[in-house]
Amino acid sequence: MDNTERLIQEKIKREIETQTRRHFIKDCVAGMGGIALSSLFFSCNSFFDNKKGGKLSLTERDLNPLATLAPPFPPKVKSVIYLHMAGAPSQLEMFDYKPELQKLHNQSCPESFLEGRKFAFIRGVPKLLGPQAKFNQVGEAGNWVSEYLPHFKKVADEVAFLKAVNTDQFNHGPAQLFMHTGSPRLGRPSIGSWVTYGLGSENQNLPGFVVLTSGGKNPSAGKSVWGSGFLPSVYQGVQCRSKGDPVLYIDDPKGMSRGLKKRTIDAINSINKEEFDNYSDPETLARINQYEMAYRMQIAVPEVMNINNEPDYIKEMYGVEKGKESFANNCLLARKLVEKGVRFVQLFDWGWDSHGTDHSTAVDLGLKNKCREIDRPISALILDLKQRGLLDDTLVVWGGEFGRTPMQENREGKEQGYKGRDHHVDAFTMWMAGGGVKKGASWGKTDEIGFSALEGQVSVHDVHATILHLLGFNHEQFTYDFQGRPFRLTDVHGHVIKEILA
C-alpha cells in the first residue's frame, strides 16, 4: 500500500469513527455535559462569531499566524537576540567590581547576611570570597569590566548594564522558566513566543522564533523555556543545530522529488482543512501552517544556516569552529538570522554553574574558560551588527537566571576543594545593547560586597516590560485570553526601566 492509499484509508477510518455512537458518547468534547456547555460557548472557539449567526470568522492572521504585524506603538527595534548563560554566571568575576570584598576575603560571613536566608547549598557560616579576577574601567563611560573579558571591553560603551536585577527563584529550572516565561511553573508562553505572536515574522520562509544551543546540554528547565504555553503551537521556538543538518530531515528521502513532496503536503493539508471545517480547532490551522513552513524551510534554512560562505575575516572575528557546535558559531548564525528577518533568536549556552565542586566549576578556573568561549563571539556580534546597520534595529540581551553569592560555597557546611559561589537571587547583572538603549549606561548598585541592592533594583518582570517596550508594546495591554481571563507576559507586575533607555 503506497502513501496515498494509506492517507485515503486513514481519512475513511476517521470519518467512520465520528459517525459511531461509541465515539459520540466517549470522545465528544468532554462528555454529554461538555456538549451542553459547548452549545453556550462553542467550545471556547475564538473563531466562532455569534453576531454572524454562528459562522466561522477567520482573519488573514488566522490563516497565516506568522503574517507580519505592526506593533501598537512606534518600536525602537524589530528583532531580539537573547543570550542566556544557563547555570548563572558570577557577576562578581565579570561586571560587578567589589574591592571591599577583596579586603574581606576568607573572613567569616556576618550573621546579618545569613539570618532568615535560604541558599541552595550553603549551610552554617561560610567564608567571604574575594573577586578572583582583576578589573579596570573601560571606554568613555568608565564601566568596570574584568580581565576575563578582554574583547568585550572594546564594545562596553555600546552596552547598558543592569547591576541590581533580582529574582525569587534559586533553583535552575524554575529560575530559567521565570526568566523566559514570567512564571516559575510550566505552561506559560516564552518571551520569544509572545513576540512572534504579537509581531509575526518578516520572513515567511523561516520560523519567527529560532533557538540555538551550545555547551553540550539543554537548559535545566528543558525546552519549555522556548515553548508556546497556551499560545498556538506555531509560535513556539524552533531549535536548530549549528553542527550537521540545521534541522532534522531537512533533506527529502531518496526518490522523493520536490514536486512529489509538494503534492504529499497538499494532500495532507486538504485532509486537515476538512478536519478544521468539521471541528474548528485552531491547532489544526497551526498544523497546516507548520507543514507548509517546513516545506519552505527546506529551501531557506540550508542557505541562512551555512556559515561556510561567510568571509574569512568574519569567521575569524567570531572565532568560528568549523564543523563544531559552539557558541561562536551560534552568534554568527544569530546575526545571519536577524539579517534575514527572523524576529527572535534565543541562544542558550550551558555550563555556567560555578559551585567550585571541580575544576570546571571553579570561579578562577572553569569560569575563566567559559568567559573565554563567549568573549570574542559576543563582541564580534555587537560589532558585526553595528557595521551592517543592524544594531539600530536589533536588541541584544545578555544574562543568566540568577547571580552568585559573595560567600564561598561550603556545600553542606564543608569547605570545597575549589573556589565556588552558590546561587544568589538578591542582585545580579544583566545587560542590553542596540536600538533604543542608552550606550554606556549603568543602572543599579549593590552593597560593598555585592550581596544586596542599594539602589536601582529591577525585577525579571521589569526586564520583560522593557524588552516589550522597545518592540513597540505596552506590556500591560499586550494580553492573550486563556481560561476566562487575559494573561500577559509580566503577569500583574513590571515597569519599563526608563533609566537605560536612550
Short mmCIF file of C-alpha atoms in Angstrom, two decimals:
data_model
loop_
_atom_site.label_atom_id
_atom_site.label_comp_id
_atom_site.label_asym_id
_atom_site.label_seq_id
_atom_site.Cartn_x
_atom_site.Cartn_y
_atom_site.Cartn_z
CA MET A 1 0.00 0.00 0.00
CA ASP A 2 1.57 3.34 -1.03
CA ASN A 3 1.39 6.60 0.95
CA THR A 4 -1.58 7.95 -0.99
CA GLU A 5 -3.67 4.84 -0.26
CA ARG A 6 -2.71 4.99 3.41
CA LEU A 7 -3.91 8.61 3.60
CA ILE A 8 -7.21 7.67 1.95
CA GLN A 9 -7.72 4.74 4.35
CA GLU A 10 -6.93 6.96 7.33
CA LYS A 11 -9.46 9.55 6.15
CA ILE A 12 -12.16 6.89 5.74
CA LYS A 13 -11.39 5.49 9.19
CA ARG A 14 -11.66 8.92 10.82
CA GLU A 15 -14.99 9.57 9.13
CA ILE A 16 -16.37 6.22 10.33
CA GLU A 17 -15.19 6.95 13.89
CA THR A 18 -17.03 10.26 14.00
CA GLN A 19 -20.29 8.55 12.98
CA THR A 20 -20.33 5.82 15.64
CA ARG A 21 -22.37 6.06 18.83
CA ARG A 22 -19.43 4.87 20.93
CA HIS A 23 -17.26 7.74 19.70
CA PHE A 24 -20.12 10.20 20.25
CA ILE A 25 -20.59 9.21 23.89
CA LYS A 26 -16.95 8.62 24.84
CA ASP A 27 -14.88 11.18 22.99
CA CYS A 28 -17.12 14.10 22.04
CA VAL A 29 -15.67 17.20 23.76
CA ALA A 30 -15.84 16.25 27.50
CA GLY A 31 -18.92 14.01 27.57
CA MET A 32 -22.61 14.91 27.49
CA GLY A 33 -22.14 17.82 29.93
CA GLY A 34 -19.46 19.23 27.67
CA ILE A 35 -21.83 19.04 24.70
CA ALA A 36 -24.42 21.10 26.58
CA LEU A 37 -21.79 23.63 27.62
CA SER A 38 -20.40 23.89 24.11
CA SER A 39 -23.81 24.96 22.88
CA LEU A 40 -23.39 28.06 25.02
CA PHE A 41 -19.71 28.74 24.42
CA PHE A 42 -18.97 26.87 21.15
CA SER A 43 -16.15 25.03 22.92
CA CYS A 44 -14.45 28.37 23.69
CA ASN A 45 -13.54 28.68 20.00
CA SER A 46 -12.24 32.16 19.23
CA PHE A 47 -13.23 31.77 15.55
CA PHE A 48 -16.95 31.39 16.32
CA ASP A 49 -18.82 34.66 15.80
CA ASN A 50 -22.27 34.80 17.42
CA LYS A 51 -23.00 38.11 15.65
CA LYS A 52 -22.77 36.32 12.32
CA GLY A 53 -25.19 33.57 13.21
CA GLY A 54 -22.54 31.18 14.49
CA LYS A 55 -20.41 31.18 11.35
CA LEU A 56 -16.65 30.98 11.49
CA SER A 57 -14.93 34.36 11.46
CA LEU A 58 -11.43 33.85 10.06
CA THR A 59 -8.96 36.65 9.54
CA GLU A 60 -5.85 36.65 7.38
CA ARG A 61 -3.86 36.18 10.60
CA ASP A 62 -5.81 33.02 11.43
CA LEU A 63 -4.90 31.56 8.06
CA ASN A 64 -1.29 32.77 8.31
CA PRO A 65 -0.34 33.03 12.03
CA LEU A 66 3.15 34.36 11.23
CA ALA A 67 1.97 37.18 8.96
CA THR A 68 3.85 40.39 9.77
CA LEU A 69 2.01 42.73 12.14
CA ALA A 70 2.82 46.29 13.14
CA PRO A 71 3.18 46.88 16.90
CA PRO A 72 0.66 49.24 18.55
CA PHE A 73 3.34 51.87 19.28
CA PRO A 74 6.40 53.05 17.34
CA PRO A 75 9.13 50.45 18.01
CA LYS A 76 12.82 51.07 18.63
CA VAL A 77 13.81 47.60 17.40
CA LYS A 78 12.23 44.91 15.25
CA SER A 79 14.17 41.82 16.38
CA VAL A 80 15.81 40.39 19.51
CA ILE A 81 18.89 38.26 20.12
CA TYR A 82 18.74 36.89 23.66
CA LEU A 83 21.97 35.36 25.01
CA HIS A 84 21.28 33.20 28.07
CA MET A 85 24.16 31.75 30.06
CA ALA A 86 22.49 28.68 31.56
CA GLY A 87 23.66 27.98 35.10
CA ALA A 88 24.09 31.64 36.12
CA PRO A 89 27.46 33.38 35.61
CA SER A 90 29.20 35.10 38.50
CA GLN A 91 28.70 38.84 38.25
CA LEU A 92 31.48 39.30 40.84
CA GLU A 93 34.11 37.97 38.42
CA MET A 94 32.72 39.74 35.36
CA PHE A 95 30.94 43.08 35.84
CA ASP A 96 30.28 43.97 39.50
CA TYR A 97 33.62 45.16 40.90
CA LYS A 98 33.89 44.90 44.70
CA PRO A 99 37.32 45.88 46.08
CA GLU A 100 35.95 45.80 49.64
CA LEU A 101 35.06 42.14 49.20
CA GLN A 102 38.69 41.51 48.31
CA LYS A 103 39.77 43.03 51.64
CA LEU A 104 37.34 40.74 53.49
CA HIS A 105 38.45 37.62 51.63
CA ASN A 106 38.42 34.45 53.75
CA GLN A 107 36.73 36.13 56.73
CA SER A 108 33.56 34.60 58.15
CA CYS A 109 30.36 35.97 56.68
CA PRO A 110 28.47 38.26 59.10
CA GLU A 111 25.43 36.64 60.68
CA SER A 112 23.23 39.53 59.48
CA PHE A 113 23.71 38.36 55.89
CA LEU A 114 22.61 34.82 56.74
CA GLU A 115 19.72 35.33 59.15
CA GLY A 116 16.42 34.27 57.60
CA ARG A 117 18.06 33.46 54.25
CA LYS A 118 17.80 30.25 52.26
CA PHE A 119 20.57 29.11 49.94
CA ALA A 120 20.72 26.19 47.56
CA PHE A 121 23.81 24.57 49.16
CA ILE A 122 25.43 26.88 51.74
CA ARG A 123 25.00 25.72 55.33
CA GLY A 124 26.30 27.21 58.57
CA VAL A 125 28.66 30.19 58.36
CA PRO A 126 30.62 30.37 55.08
CA LYS A 127 33.75 32.42 54.35
CA LEU A 128 33.64 35.51 52.15
CA LEU A 129 35.29 35.03 48.76
CA GLY A 130 37.07 37.97 47.16
CA PRO A 131 36.86 38.59 43.39
CA GLN A 132 39.04 36.12 41.50
CA ALA A 133 39.55 38.45 38.53
CA LYS A 134 41.18 41.84 38.16
CA PHE A 135 39.02 44.75 36.99
CA ASN A 136 39.59 48.05 35.25
CA GLN A 137 37.39 50.85 33.91
CA VAL A 138 36.95 50.86 30.15
CA GLY A 139 35.61 53.11 27.42
CA GLU A 140 34.29 56.63 27.70
CA ALA A 141 31.61 55.61 30.20
CA GLY A 142 34.20 54.09 32.55
CA ASN A 143 32.26 50.93 33.35
CA TRP A 144 34.13 48.19 35.21
CA VAL A 145 34.89 45.00 33.25
CA SER A 146 37.11 42.13 34.39
CA GLU A 147 40.22 40.70 32.77
CA TYR A 148 38.15 37.61 31.90
CA LEU A 149 36.55 39.63 29.03
CA PRO A 150 39.33 41.46 27.12
CA HIS A 151 37.41 41.61 23.82
CA PHE A 152 34.19 42.75 25.45
CA LYS A 153 36.00 45.81 26.84
CA LYS A 154 36.11 47.17 23.27
CA VAL A 155 32.30 47.21 22.99
CA ALA A 156 31.41 48.07 26.60
CA ASP A 157 30.32 51.57 25.54
CA GLU A 158 27.58 50.02 23.38
CA VAL A 159 26.02 48.33 26.40
CA ALA A 160 23.61 49.39 29.17
CA PHE A 161 24.25 47.45 32.39
CA LEU A 162 21.63 46.43 34.94
CA LYS A 163 23.60 45.84 38.13
CA ALA A 164 20.78 45.02 40.54
CA VAL A 165 18.45 42.50 38.88
CA ASN A 166 16.66 40.25 41.33
CA THR A 167 14.55 37.11 41.14
CA ASP A 168 12.66 34.97 43.66
CA GLN A 169 13.78 31.56 42.36
CA PHE A 170 17.10 30.00 43.45
CA ASN A 171 16.86 26.65 41.65
CA HIS A 172 17.88 26.48 38.00
CA GLY A 173 14.74 25.02 36.40
CA PRO A 174 12.16 27.35 37.99
CA ALA A 175 14.52 30.35 37.69
CA GLN A 176 15.05 29.72 33.96
CA LEU A 177 11.30 29.34 33.43
CA PHE A 178 10.74 32.57 35.35
CA MET A 179 13.37 34.40 33.30
CA HIS A 180 11.90 33.29 29.97
CA THR A 181 8.16 32.90 30.61
CA GLY A 182 7.45 35.23 33.54
CA SER A 183 6.43 32.29 35.74
CA PRO A 184 8.43 29.59 37.57
CA ARG A 185 5.80 27.00 36.69
CA LEU A 186 5.20 25.15 33.45
CA GLY A 187 2.52 26.17 31.00
CA ARG A 188 3.26 29.82 30.26
CA PRO A 189 4.48 31.07 26.84
CA SER A 190 8.12 32.06 26.47
CA ILE A 191 9.04 35.64 25.67
CA GLY A 192 10.05 34.62 22.15
CA SER A 193 6.58 33.13 21.62
CA TRP A 194 4.92 36.31 22.88
CA VAL A 195 6.99 38.40 20.49
CA THR A 196 6.24 36.28 17.42
CA TYR A 197 2.56 36.12 18.41
CA GLY A 198 2.49 39.92 18.59
CA LEU A 199 4.62 40.75 15.55
CA GLY A 200 4.72 37.69 13.31
CA SER A 201 7.79 37.16 11.14
CA GLU A 202 9.30 39.29 8.39
CA ASN A 203 10.46 36.18 6.51
CA GLN A 204 7.68 33.72 5.70
CA ASN A 205 10.23 31.07 4.68
CA LEU A 206 11.82 30.92 8.14
CA PRO A 207 10.43 30.47 11.65
CA GLY A 208 9.81 33.68 13.54
CA PHE A 209 11.47 32.27 16.66
CA VAL A 210 14.72 30.26 16.37
CA VAL A 211 16.66 28.60 19.21
CA LEU A 212 20.37 27.67 19.17
CA THR A 213 22.09 25.78 22.00
CA SER A 214 25.73 25.17 22.93
CA GLY A 215 27.69 23.74 25.82
CA GLY A 216 26.63 20.15 25.30
CA LYS A 217 23.30 20.26 27.15
CA ASN A 218 19.92 21.95 27.05
CA PRO A 219 18.89 24.30 29.90
CA SER A 220 17.82 22.70 33.17
CA ALA A 221 14.20 23.73 32.52
CA GLY A 222 14.25 21.87 29.20
CA LYS A 223 12.53 23.00 26.04
CA SER A 224 9.72 24.67 27.98
CA VAL A 225 11.88 27.81 28.09
CA TRP A 226 11.16 28.25 24.40
CA GLY A 227 7.67 26.69 24.41
CA SER A 228 4.46 28.42 23.38
CA GLY A 229 2.45 27.54 26.51
CA PHE A 230 -1.20 28.36 25.94
CA LEU A 231 -0.47 30.30 22.73
CA PRO A 232 -0.97 28.37 19.47
CA SER A 233 1.94 25.98 18.96
CA VAL A 234 3.01 27.74 15.75
CA TYR A 235 4.65 30.37 17.99
CA GLN A 236 6.99 28.03 19.88
CA GLY A 237 10.73 28.24 19.26
CA VAL A 238 12.23 26.08 16.52
CA GLN A 239 15.51 24.56 17.69
CA CYS A 240 18.19 24.48 15.01
CA ARG A 241 21.63 22.88 15.17
CA SER A 242 24.93 24.58 14.39
CA LYS A 243 26.54 21.21 13.56
CA GLY A 244 25.31 18.90 10.82
CA ASP A 245 21.88 19.46 9.28
CA PRO A 246 20.38 22.56 10.96
CA VAL A 247 17.01 20.81 11.17
CA LEU A 248 16.46 17.05 11.21
CA TYR A 249 15.03 15.61 7.98
CA ILE A 250 15.66 18.86 6.11
CA ASP A 251 16.53 16.77 3.03
CA ASP A 252 13.91 14.69 1.25
CA PRO A 253 14.34 10.89 1.19
CA LYS A 254 15.95 9.36 -1.87
CA GLY A 255 13.50 9.00 -4.69
CA MET A 256 11.18 11.78 -3.48
CA SER A 257 11.21 14.79 -5.78
CA ARG A 258 10.33 18.31 -4.75
CA GLY A 259 7.10 18.07 -6.73
CA LEU A 260 6.08 14.81 -5.06
CA LYS A 261 6.77 16.35 -1.65
CA LYS A 262 4.52 19.31 -2.52
CA ARG A 263 1.70 17.05 -3.68
CA THR A 264 2.02 14.98 -0.48
CA ILE A 265 1.77 18.08 1.72
CA ASP A 266 -1.17 19.37 -0.33
CA ALA A 267 -2.95 16.05 0.23
CA ILE A 268 -2.28 16.09 3.98
CA ASN A 269 -3.42 19.69 4.31
CA SER A 270 -6.59 19.08 2.32
CA ILE A 271 -7.50 16.50 4.98
CA ASN A 272 -6.53 18.95 7.72
CA LYS A 273 -8.73 21.63 6.16
CA GLU A 274 -11.69 19.23 6.16
CA GLU A 275 -10.86 18.46 9.79
CA PHE A 276 -10.93 22.16 10.60
CA ASP A 277 -14.24 22.62 8.78
CA ASN A 278 -15.72 19.86 10.95
CA TYR A 279 -14.25 20.72 14.36
CA SER A 280 -12.90 24.31 14.10
CA ASP A 281 -9.86 23.52 16.24
CA PRO A 282 -7.32 26.39 15.93
CA GLU A 283 -4.48 23.90 16.37
CA THR A 284 -5.48 22.36 13.04
CA LEU A 285 -4.69 25.67 11.37
CA ALA A 286 -1.36 25.70 13.18
CA ARG A 287 -0.65 22.19 11.85
CA ILE A 288 -1.45 23.29 8.30
CA ASN A 289 0.91 26.24 8.60
CA GLN A 290 3.66 24.09 10.10
CA TYR A 291 3.55 21.65 7.19
CA GLU A 292 3.78 24.50 4.71
CA MET A 293 6.52 26.23 6.70
CA ALA A 294 8.56 23.02 6.81
CA TYR A 295 8.29 22.75 3.03
CA ARG A 296 9.52 26.33 2.55
CA MET A 297 12.27 25.88 5.15
CA GLN A 298 13.87 23.15 3.06
CA ILE A 299 14.99 25.86 0.62
CA ALA A 300 15.63 28.79 3.00
CA VAL A 301 17.24 27.13 6.04
CA PRO A 302 20.30 25.48 4.44
CA GLU A 303 21.35 28.81 2.94
CA VAL A 304 20.88 31.01 6.02
CA MET A 305 22.38 28.39 8.38
CA ASN A 306 25.53 27.95 6.28
CA ILE A 307 28.40 29.87 7.88
CA ASN A 308 30.99 28.47 5.45
CA ASN A 309 30.07 31.08 2.86
CA GLU A 310 30.95 33.94 5.23
CA PRO A 311 34.20 35.85 4.56
CA ASP A 312 37.26 34.53 6.39
CA TYR A 313 37.71 37.77 8.33
CA ILE A 314 34.15 37.47 9.70
CA LYS A 315 34.71 33.87 10.79
CA GLU A 316 37.99 34.85 12.42
CA MET A 317 36.33 37.79 14.18
CA TYR A 318 33.74 35.47 15.77
CA GLY A 319 36.21 32.64 16.41
CA VAL A 320 34.13 30.19 14.40
CA GLU A 321 34.90 26.49 14.90
CA LYS A 322 34.16 24.72 11.63
CA GLY A 323 32.11 21.56 11.97
CA LYS A 324 31.51 22.03 15.70
CA GLU A 325 28.56 23.06 17.83
CA SER A 326 29.83 26.20 19.54
CA PHE A 327 28.64 29.47 21.00
CA ALA A 328 30.79 31.33 18.46
CA ASN A 329 29.06 29.59 15.55
CA ASN A 330 25.67 30.36 17.09
CA CYS A 331 26.46 34.07 17.46
CA LEU A 332 27.31 34.28 13.77
CA LEU A 333 24.15 32.35 12.91
CA ALA A 334 22.14 34.75 15.09
CA ARG A 335 23.38 37.68 13.01
CA LYS A 336 22.52 35.87 9.77
CA LEU A 337 19.03 35.03 11.06
CA VAL A 338 18.05 38.56 12.11
CA GLU A 339 19.54 39.80 8.85
CA LYS A 340 17.05 37.53 7.06
CA GLY A 341 14.10 38.80 9.09
CA VAL A 342 13.82 36.27 11.95
CA ARG A 343 12.04 38.04 14.80
CA PHE A 344 13.52 36.40 17.93
CA VAL A 345 16.75 34.40 18.19
CA GLN A 346 17.45 32.67 21.50
CA LEU A 347 20.95 31.38 22.33
CA PHE A 348 21.44 29.09 25.33
CA ASP A 349 24.98 28.28 26.44
CA TRP A 350 25.21 25.62 29.14
CA GLY A 351 27.99 25.32 31.75
CA TRP A 352 27.87 28.44 33.96
CA ASP A 353 27.05 26.82 37.32
CA SER A 354 30.15 27.88 39.29
CA HIS A 355 29.83 25.93 42.54
CA GLY A 356 33.51 25.03 42.84
CA THR A 357 32.89 21.30 43.07
CA ASP A 358 35.63 20.65 40.49
CA HIS A 359 37.99 22.39 38.09
CA SER A 360 35.29 23.17 35.53
CA THR A 361 33.03 24.93 38.06
CA ALA A 362 35.69 26.97 39.88
CA VAL A 363 35.34 30.76 39.54
CA ASP A 364 39.09 31.13 38.99
CA LEU A 365 39.41 28.24 36.51
CA GLY A 366 36.27 26.92 34.81
CA LEU A 367 34.50 30.29 34.79
CA LYS A 368 37.55 31.88 33.20
CA ASN A 369 37.41 29.28 30.42
CA LYS A 370 33.70 29.86 29.87
CA CYS A 371 34.29 33.61 29.60
CA ARG A 372 36.97 32.91 27.02
CA GLU A 373 34.38 30.96 24.97
CA ILE A 374 31.89 33.84 24.82
CA ASP A 375 34.14 36.92 24.97
CA ARG A 376 35.15 37.13 21.31
CA PRO A 377 31.81 35.95 19.81
CA ILE A 378 29.67 38.42 21.80
CA SER A 379 31.98 41.31 20.98
CA ALA A 380 32.02 40.29 17.33
CA LEU A 381 28.21 40.03 17.27
CA ILE A 382 27.80 43.60 18.50
CA LEU A 383 30.45 44.95 16.13
CA ASP A 384 29.09 42.97 13.18
CA LEU A 385 25.52 44.14 13.77
CA LYS A 386 26.78 47.70 14.08
CA GLN A 387 28.85 47.67 10.89
CA ARG A 388 25.87 46.32 8.92
CA GLY A 389 23.45 48.89 10.33
CA LEU A 390 21.53 46.14 12.11
CA LEU A 391 22.27 47.14 15.71
CA ASP A 392 19.84 50.07 15.45
CA ASP A 393 17.02 47.60 14.66
CA THR A 394 18.12 44.78 16.96
CA LEU A 395 18.07 44.37 20.75
CA VAL A 396 20.80 42.16 22.24
CA VAL A 397 20.12 40.90 25.78
CA TRP A 398 22.65 39.04 27.96
CA GLY A 399 22.24 37.34 31.35
CA GLY A 400 21.65 34.22 33.42
CA GLU A 401 18.78 33.05 35.61
CA PHE A 402 20.25 34.46 38.85
CA GLY A 403 23.63 35.50 40.26
CA ARG A 404 26.28 34.11 42.63
CA THR A 405 26.91 34.74 46.32
CA PRO A 406 29.81 36.84 47.66
CA MET A 407 30.45 33.93 50.03
CA GLN A 408 32.42 30.84 49.09
CA GLU A 409 30.20 27.81 48.84
CA ASN A 410 30.63 25.39 51.73
CA ARG A 411 28.43 22.63 50.44
CA GLU A 412 26.54 21.13 53.35
CA GLY A 413 28.83 23.05 55.72
CA LYS A 414 32.09 21.63 54.30
CA GLU A 415 34.73 23.68 52.52
CA GLN A 416 35.12 22.96 48.82
CA GLY A 417 38.37 21.92 47.19
CA TYR A 418 37.91 24.66 44.60
CA LYS A 419 36.69 28.24 44.81
CA GLY A 420 32.99 28.46 44.03
CA ARG A 421 29.86 30.50 44.72
CA ASP A 422 26.30 29.43 45.49
CA HIS A 423 23.10 30.60 43.78
CA HIS A 424 22.10 34.16 44.64
CA VAL A 425 18.75 35.83 43.92
CA ASP A 426 19.08 39.26 45.55
CA ALA A 427 21.24 41.03 42.96
CA PHE A 428 22.96 40.07 39.71
CA THR A 429 24.00 41.70 36.44
CA MET A 430 22.38 41.69 33.02
CA TRP A 431 22.97 43.99 30.06
CA MET A 432 21.26 45.17 26.88
CA ALA A 433 22.58 46.73 23.69
CA GLY A 434 21.02 48.01 20.49
CA GLY A 435 18.22 50.25 19.32
CA GLY A 436 16.63 52.42 21.98
CA VAL A 437 19.21 51.54 24.65
CA LYS A 438 21.39 54.21 26.23
CA LYS A 439 25.01 53.47 25.34
CA GLY A 440 27.39 53.04 28.25
CA ALA A 441 24.63 53.37 30.84
CA SER A 442 24.73 51.57 34.18
CA TRP A 443 21.68 51.34 36.40
CA GLY A 444 21.54 49.83 39.87
CA LYS A 445 24.08 49.49 42.64
CA THR A 446 24.85 46.75 45.13
CA ASP A 447 26.39 46.99 48.59
CA GLU A 448 30.14 46.81 49.26
CA ILE A 449 30.30 43.04 48.95
CA GLY A 450 27.67 42.61 46.20
CA PHE A 451 25.09 40.91 48.38
CA SER A 452 22.05 43.23 48.17
CA ALA A 453 20.82 46.07 46.01
CA LEU A 454 21.25 49.56 47.40
CA GLU A 455 19.51 51.38 44.55
CA GLY A 456 18.02 50.75 41.14
CA GLN A 457 16.75 47.25 41.88
CA VAL A 458 14.79 45.75 38.96
CA SER A 459 12.86 42.50 38.63
CA VAL A 460 12.59 39.89 35.91
CA HIS A 461 9.18 41.39 35.06
CA ASP A 462 10.83 44.80 34.62
CA VAL A 463 13.30 43.28 32.16
CA HIS A 464 10.41 41.77 30.18
CA ALA A 465 8.45 45.03 30.24
CA THR A 466 11.48 46.86 28.85
CA ILE A 467 12.05 44.36 26.03
CA LEU A 468 8.39 44.60 25.01
CA HIS A 469 8.51 48.40 25.21
CA LEU A 470 11.45 48.53 22.80
CA LEU A 471 9.48 46.30 20.40
CA GLY A 472 6.53 48.70 20.48
CA PHE A 473 4.24 47.13 23.11
CA ASN A 474 2.71 48.33 26.34
CA HIS A 475 3.30 45.26 28.48
CA GLU A 476 0.10 45.91 30.47
CA GLN A 477 -2.05 45.91 27.34
CA PHE A 478 -0.36 43.06 25.46
CA THR A 479 -2.54 40.11 26.51
CA TYR A 480 -3.98 36.77 25.40
CA ASP A 481 -7.30 35.40 26.65
CA PHE A 482 -6.97 31.98 28.25
CA GLN A 483 -9.19 30.13 30.74
CA GLY A 484 -11.56 33.04 31.02
CA ARG A 485 -9.15 35.88 31.69
CA PRO A 486 -6.48 37.88 29.89
CA PHE A 487 -2.88 36.77 30.52
CA ARG A 488 0.26 38.78 29.89
CA LEU A 489 4.00 38.06 29.98
CA THR A 490 4.54 40.30 33.01
CA ASP A 491 1.54 38.89 34.90
CA VAL A 492 0.42 41.74 37.22
CA HIS A 493 3.90 43.23 37.66
CA GLY A 494 6.61 45.04 35.77
CA HIS A 495 7.79 48.55 34.97
CA VAL A 496 9.79 49.77 31.99
CA ILE A 497 13.38 50.51 33.06
CA LYS A 498 13.46 54.05 31.69
CA GLU A 499 16.92 54.75 33.13
CA ILE A 500 18.62 52.68 30.42
CA LEU A 501 16.52 53.96 27.50
CA ALA A 502 18.03 56.40 25.02
#
